[in-house]
Coordinates of N, CA and C in Angstrom, one line a residue:
M877 N 174.0 104.2 117.3 CA 174.4 104.9 118.4 C 173.1 106.0 118.4
A878 N 172.8 106.0 119.7 CA 171.5 106.7 120.0 C 172.3 108.4 120.0
S879 N 171.3 109.4 119.8 CA 171.5 111.1 120.3 C 170.7 111.7 120.7
H880 N 171.4 112.6 121.7 CA 170.8 113.4 122.4 C 170.8 114.9 121.6
A881 N 169.6 115.8 121.3 CA 170.1 117.1 121.4 C 169.3 118.0 122.6
S882 N 170.2 118.6 123.4 CA 170.1 119.4 124.6 C 170.5 120.8 124.5
A883 N 169.8 121.8 125.9 CA 170.0 123.2 125.4 C 169.9 123.3 127.0
F884 N 171.0 124.3 127.2 CA 171.0 125.1 128.5 C 171.6 126.8 128.5
I885 N 170.8 127.6 128.6 CA 170.8 128.6 128.5 C 170.4 129.7 129.4
V886 N 170.7 131.2 129.7 CA 170.7 131.6 131.0 C 170.4 133.2 129.9
G887 N 169.2 133.5 130.6 CA 168.7 134.9 130.0 C 167.6 135.5 130.8
R888 N 167.1 136.6 129.6 CA 166.0 137.4 130.4 C 164.3 137.1 129.3
L889 N 163.8 136.7 130.1 CA 162.0 136.8 129.5 C 162.0 137.9 128.5
S890 N 161.9 137.8 127.2 CA 161.4 138.8 126.7 C 160.1 139.1 126.1
R891 N 159.0 138.1 127.0 CA 157.8 138.5 126.7 C 157.1 137.8 128.2
D892 N 155.7 137.7 128.4 CA 155.2 137.4 129.6 C 154.8 136.1 129.6
P893 N 154.5 134.9 129.7 CA 154.2 133.6 130.0 C 152.9 133.4 129.4
E894 N 152.7 132.4 128.6 CA 151.3 132.2 128.3 C 151.3 130.5 128.7
T895 N 150.0 130.3 128.9 CA 149.7 128.9 129.5 C 148.4 128.5 128.9
R896 N 148.3 127.8 128.5 CA 147.1 126.6 127.7 C 146.9 125.4 128.4
Q897 N 145.9 124.6 128.1 CA 145.6 123.4 128.6 C 146.0 122.2 127.8
T898 N 146.0 121.4 127.5 CA 145.7 120.0 126.5 C 144.5 120.0 126.8
T899 N 143.8 119.0 125.5 CA 142.8 118.4 125.8 C 141.9 117.2 127.1
G900 N 143.7 116.9 127.1 CA 143.9 116.1 128.8 C 143.9 116.9 129.8
G901 N 143.8 118.2 129.8 CA 144.1 119.1 131.1 C 145.6 119.3 131.9
K902 N 146.3 119.2 131.0 CA 147.5 119.5 131.2 C 148.5 120.6 130.6
A903 N 148.8 121.2 131.3 CA 149.5 122.8 132.0 C 150.6 122.8 130.6
I904 N 150.7 123.8 129.7 CA 151.7 123.8 128.8 C 151.6 125.5 129.0
C905 N 153.0 125.9 129.5 CA 153.4 127.2 129.4 C 154.7 127.6 128.2
S906 N 154.5 128.6 127.7 CA 154.9 128.9 126.5 C 155.8 130.6 127.0
F907 N 157.3 131.0 126.7 CA 157.8 132.2 127.2 C 158.9 131.9 126.2
A908 N 158.9 133.1 125.7 CA 161.0 133.4 125.2 C 161.8 134.2 125.8
V909 N 162.9 133.1 125.9 CA 164.3 133.8 126.5 C 165.4 134.6 125.7
A910 N 165.7 135.8 125.9 CA 166.6 136.5 125.1 C 167.9 136.4 126.0
V911 N 169.4 136.2 125.1 CA 170.2 135.2 125.8 C 171.2 136.5 125.2
N912 N 171.9 137.3 125.9 CA 172.9 138.4 125.1 C 174.1 137.6 125.3
R913 N 175.2 137.8 123.8 CA 176.4 137.7 123.9 C 177.5 139.2 123.2
K914 N 178.6 139.4 124.1 CA 178.8 140.5 124.2 C 180.6 139.9 123.4
T915 N 180.8 140.6 122.4 CA 182.2 140.6 122.0 C 183.2 141.8 122.3
R916 N 184.4 142.5 121.6 CA 184.8 143.5 122.0 C 184.1 144.5 121.3
T917 N 183.6 144.3 120.1 CA 183.2 145.1 118.8 C 181.8 145.1 119.0
E918 N 181.2 144.4 119.6 CA 179.6 144.1 119.0 C 178.8 143.1 120.4
E919 N 177.5 143.3 120.2 CA 176.2 142.6 121.1 C 175.8 142.2 119.9
E920 N 175.7 140.8 120.0 CA 174.2 139.9 119.8 C 173.4 139.1 120.6
V921 N 172.4 139.4 120.0 CA 171.1 138.9 120.9 C 170.4 137.9 120.4
S922 N 170.1 136.7 120.9 CA 169.9 135.5 120.3 C 168.1 135.3 121.3
F923 N 167.3 135.0 120.2 CA 166.0 134.9 120.9 C 165.2 133.4 120.9
F924 N 165.1 132.5 122.4 CA 164.6 131.3 122.3 C 163.5 131.3 122.9
D925 N 162.3 129.9 121.6 CA 161.4 129.8 122.4 C 160.9 128.9 123.6
I926 N 160.7 128.7 124.7 CA 160.4 127.7 125.7 C 158.8 127.2 125.7
E927 N 158.9 125.9 126.0 CA 157.5 125.4 126.5 C 158.0 124.4 127.6
A928 N 157.1 124.7 128.7 CA 157.5 124.2 130.0 C 156.0 123.2 129.9
W929 N 155.7 122.0 130.6 CA 155.0 121.3 130.8 C 154.5 121.0 132.7
D930 N 153.6 120.3 132.2 CA 152.7 120.4 133.7 C 153.2 121.3 134.7
K931 N 153.6 120.5 136.2 CA 154.2 121.8 137.3 C 155.0 122.5 136.8
T932 N 156.0 122.2 136.0 CA 157.1 123.1 135.4 C 156.2 124.6 135.1
A933 N 155.2 124.3 134.2 CA 154.3 125.3 133.4 C 153.7 126.1 134.4
E934 N 153.1 125.4 135.6 CA 152.2 126.3 136.2 C 153.0 127.1 137.1
L935 N 154.6 127.0 137.7 CA 154.9 127.8 138.3 C 155.7 129.0 137.6
C936 N 156.0 128.5 136.3 CA 156.6 129.5 135.3 C 155.2 130.6 135.3
Q937 N 154.2 129.9 134.8 CA 153.6 131.4 134.7 C 153.2 131.8 135.8
K938 N 152.7 131.7 137.1 CA 153.1 132.2 138.3 C 154.1 133.0 139.1
F939 N 155.3 132.3 138.7 CA 156.1 133.5 139.1 C 156.9 133.9 137.9
L940 N 156.7 133.6 136.6 CA 158.0 134.3 135.4 C 156.8 135.5 135.2
A941 N 158.1 136.3 134.6 CA 157.1 137.7 134.0 C 158.1 138.2 132.7
K942 N 157.9 139.2 132.3 CA 158.7 139.6 131.5 C 160.3 140.3 131.9
G943 N 161.4 140.1 131.3 CA 162.4 140.4 132.1 C 163.2 140.2 133.7
R944 N 162.3 138.5 133.7 CA 163.2 137.9 134.4 C 164.0 137.2 134.2
N945 N 165.5 137.1 134.9 CA 166.3 136.5 134.6 C 166.2 134.9 135.0
V946 N 166.4 134.2 134.1 CA 166.1 132.8 134.1 C 167.5 131.6 133.5
M947 N 167.3 130.4 134.5 CA 168.0 129.6 133.6 C 167.0 128.4 133.1
V948 N 167.2 128.0 131.7 CA 166.3 126.6 131.3 C 167.7 125.6 130.5
A949 N 167.1 124.4 131.2 CA 167.4 123.5 130.7 C 166.5 122.2 130.0
G950 N 166.8 121.8 129.0 CA 165.6 121.0 128.3 C 166.3 120.3 127.0
R951 N 165.5 119.9 126.4 CA 165.5 119.5 125.3 C 164.9 119.8 123.8
L952 N 165.8 120.0 122.4 CA 165.5 120.5 121.7 C 164.6 119.8 120.8
K953 N 163.6 120.8 120.3 CA 162.2 119.8 119.7 C 162.0 120.5 118.1
Q954 N 162.3 120.0 117.0 CA 161.8 120.7 116.3 C 160.4 120.8 115.7
D955 N 159.4 121.7 115.6 CA 157.8 121.5 115.0 C 158.1 121.6 113.8
N956 N 157.1 120.9 112.6 CA 157.3 121.3 111.2 C 155.8 121.2 110.8
W957 N 155.2 122.2 109.7 CA 153.8 122.3 109.6 C 153.9 123.1 108.2
V958 N 152.7 123.3 107.7 CA 152.9 123.7 106.3 C 152.1 125.3 106.6
D959 N 152.7 125.5 105.9 CA 151.8 127.1 105.9 C 150.8 126.9 105.1
K960 N 149.6 127.5 105.6 CA 148.1 127.7 105.2 C 148.0 128.5 104.3
T961 N 148.9 129.5 104.1 CA 148.6 130.4 102.9 C 149.8 130.8 101.5
T962 N 150.6 130.4 102.2 CA 151.7 130.2 100.9 C 152.0 128.7 100.6
Q963 N 151.6 127.5 101.3 CA 151.7 125.9 101.6 C 153.2 125.8 101.3
Q964 N 153.8 126.5 101.9 CA 155.1 125.9 102.0 C 155.7 125.6 103.4
K965 N 156.8 124.3 103.6 CA 156.8 123.8 104.4 C 157.8 124.8 105.6
R966 N 157.6 124.6 106.7 CA 157.9 125.5 107.7 C 158.6 124.9 109.0
S967 N 159.0 125.2 109.2 CA 159.7 124.4 110.7 C 160.1 125.2 111.7
K968 N 160.3 124.8 113.2 CA 161.0 125.8 114.1 C 161.3 124.9 115.2
I969 N 162.9 125.7 115.6 CA 163.4 124.8 117.1 C 163.0 125.3 118.1
K970 N 162.7 124.9 119.4 CA 162.5 125.1 120.3 C 163.1 124.5 121.9
I971 N 163.0 125.1 122.8 CA 163.4 124.2 123.6 C 162.2 123.9 124.9
V972 N 162.5 122.5 124.8 CA 160.7 122.0 125.8 C 161.5 121.9 127.3
A973 N 161.7 122.5 128.0 CA 161.9 122.7 129.1 C 161.9 121.6 130.2
N974 N 163.0 121.4 130.8 CA 163.1 119.9 132.1 C 163.3 120.4 133.4
E975 N 164.1 121.8 133.1 CA 164.4 122.6 134.7 C 164.4 123.9 134.0
V976 N 163.8 124.8 134.9 CA 163.8 126.2 134.7 C 164.0 126.8 136.1
Q977 N 165.3 127.5 136.4 CA 165.6 127.9 137.9 C 165.2 129.4 137.5
F978 N 164.9 130.5 138.5 CA 164.4 131.5 138.5 C 165.4 132.6 139.1
L979 N 166.1 133.0 139.2 CA 167.3 133.3 139.1 C 167.4 135.0 140.0
D980 N 166.3 135.7 139.7 CA 166.3 137.1 140.7 C 165.2 137.1 141.4
S981 N 164.8 138.0 142.4 CA 163.6 138.0 142.8 C 162.9 138.9 142.1
K982 N 161.3 138.5 142.3 CA 160.3 139.2 142.4 C 160.1 140.5 141.8
P983 N 160.3 141.1 141.1 CA 160.6 143.4 140.8 C 159.3 143.3 141.3
A984 N 159.7 144.6 142.2 CA 159.0 145.2 143.0 C 157.7 145.7 142.3
D985 N 157.8 146.1 141.3 CA 156.6 146.5 140.6 C 155.8 145.5 140.0
S986 N 155.8 144.0 140.8 CA 154.5 143.4 139.9 C 153.2 142.8 140.8
A987 N 152.8 142.4 140.0 CA 151.2 142.6 140.4 C 151.6 141.5 141.8
P988 N 150.4 141.9 142.7 CA 150.5 141.4 144.0 C 150.5 139.5 144.0
N989 N 149.7 139.3 142.9 CA 149.5 137.6 142.6 C 150.3 137.0 141.6
D990 N 151.4 137.5 141.4 CA 152.4 136.9 140.8 C 153.1 136.3 141.1
G991 N 153.0 135.7 142.8 CA 153.9 134.7 143.1 C 155.2 135.6 143.2
G992 N 156.4 134.6 143.6 CA 157.6 135.4 143.9 C 158.5 134.6 144.8
G993 N 159.4 135.5 145.4 CA 160.8 134.7 146.1 C 162.0 135.0 145.5
A994 N 162.7 134.9 146.6 CA 164.3 135.0 145.9 C 164.4 134.3 144.9
S995 N 164.5 133.1 145.0 CA 164.6 132.2 143.7 C 164.1 130.8 143.9
A996 N 163.7 130.3 143.3 CA 163.3 128.9 143.2 C 163.4 128.2 141.9
T997 N 163.5 126.8 142.2 CA 163.3 126.1 140.6 C 162.1 125.0 140.6
A998 N 161.9 125.1 139.1 CA 160.6 124.4 138.8 C 161.1 123.1 137.9
Q999 N 160.9 122.1 138.3 CA 161.5 120.6 137.8 C 160.2 119.9 137.0
A1000 N 160.6 119.0 135.8 CA 159.6 118.7 134.8 C 159.6 117.2 136.0
A1001 N 158.3 116.5 136.0 CA 158.3 115.0 136.6 C 157.8 114.6 135.9
G1002 N 158.4 113.8 135.2 CA 158.0 112.5 134.1 C 157.5 113.0 132.7
G1003 N 158.5 113.9 132.7 CA 158.8 114.1 131.0 C 157.6 114.8 130.5
N1004 N 157.6 115.0 129.0 CA 156.7 115.9 128.1 C 155.6 114.5 127.6
P1005 N 154.3 115.2 128.1 CA 153.3 114.1 127.0 C 152.5 114.3 126.3
A1006 N 153.6 115.7 125.3 CA 153.1 115.7 124.1 C 152.5 114.7 122.9
A1007 N 153.1 113.5 123.0 CA 153.3 112.5 121.9 C 151.4 111.9 122.6
E1008 N 151.0 112.0 123.6 CA 150.1 111.3 124.0 C 149.1 111.8 123.9
E1009 N 149.1 113.6 123.9 CA 147.8 114.5 124.1 C 147.8 115.3 122.7
D1010 N 146.7 115.5 122.5 CA 146.0 116.4 121.6 C 146.3 118.2 122.1
V1011 N 147.4 119.0 121.7 CA 147.5 120.3 121.9 C 146.4 121.2 121.5
P1012 N 145.8 122.1 122.2 CA 144.9 123.2 121.2 C 145.5 124.2 120.4

């Protein structure tokens, strides 16, 4: 039986996007989204690390900034590594975005080269090439 791990979240960026390039020149944009959940007695905030690739990464870098409202759909990916100082095994789950939808307009106080617009959607074309290239 095949298995599938996917995620769909709506929230606000908790930090500005950071973009880097693979050795093959593909763009990777990393950012975090905060999702609020309110109950009658308390409020809970969850933070999710997001990774977007290629054209989606470029659009996220251009249009997103801390505080912007977004919808992210994608697959879950677990990264594993050994901590260099403690030699302990570590892992982290992130969302590799297939689709990022910008839900609000560009903030009025944004820099002029931020891009912007009322609403835009960035979709991945061709999936995630992470298995094919080294990420610096």
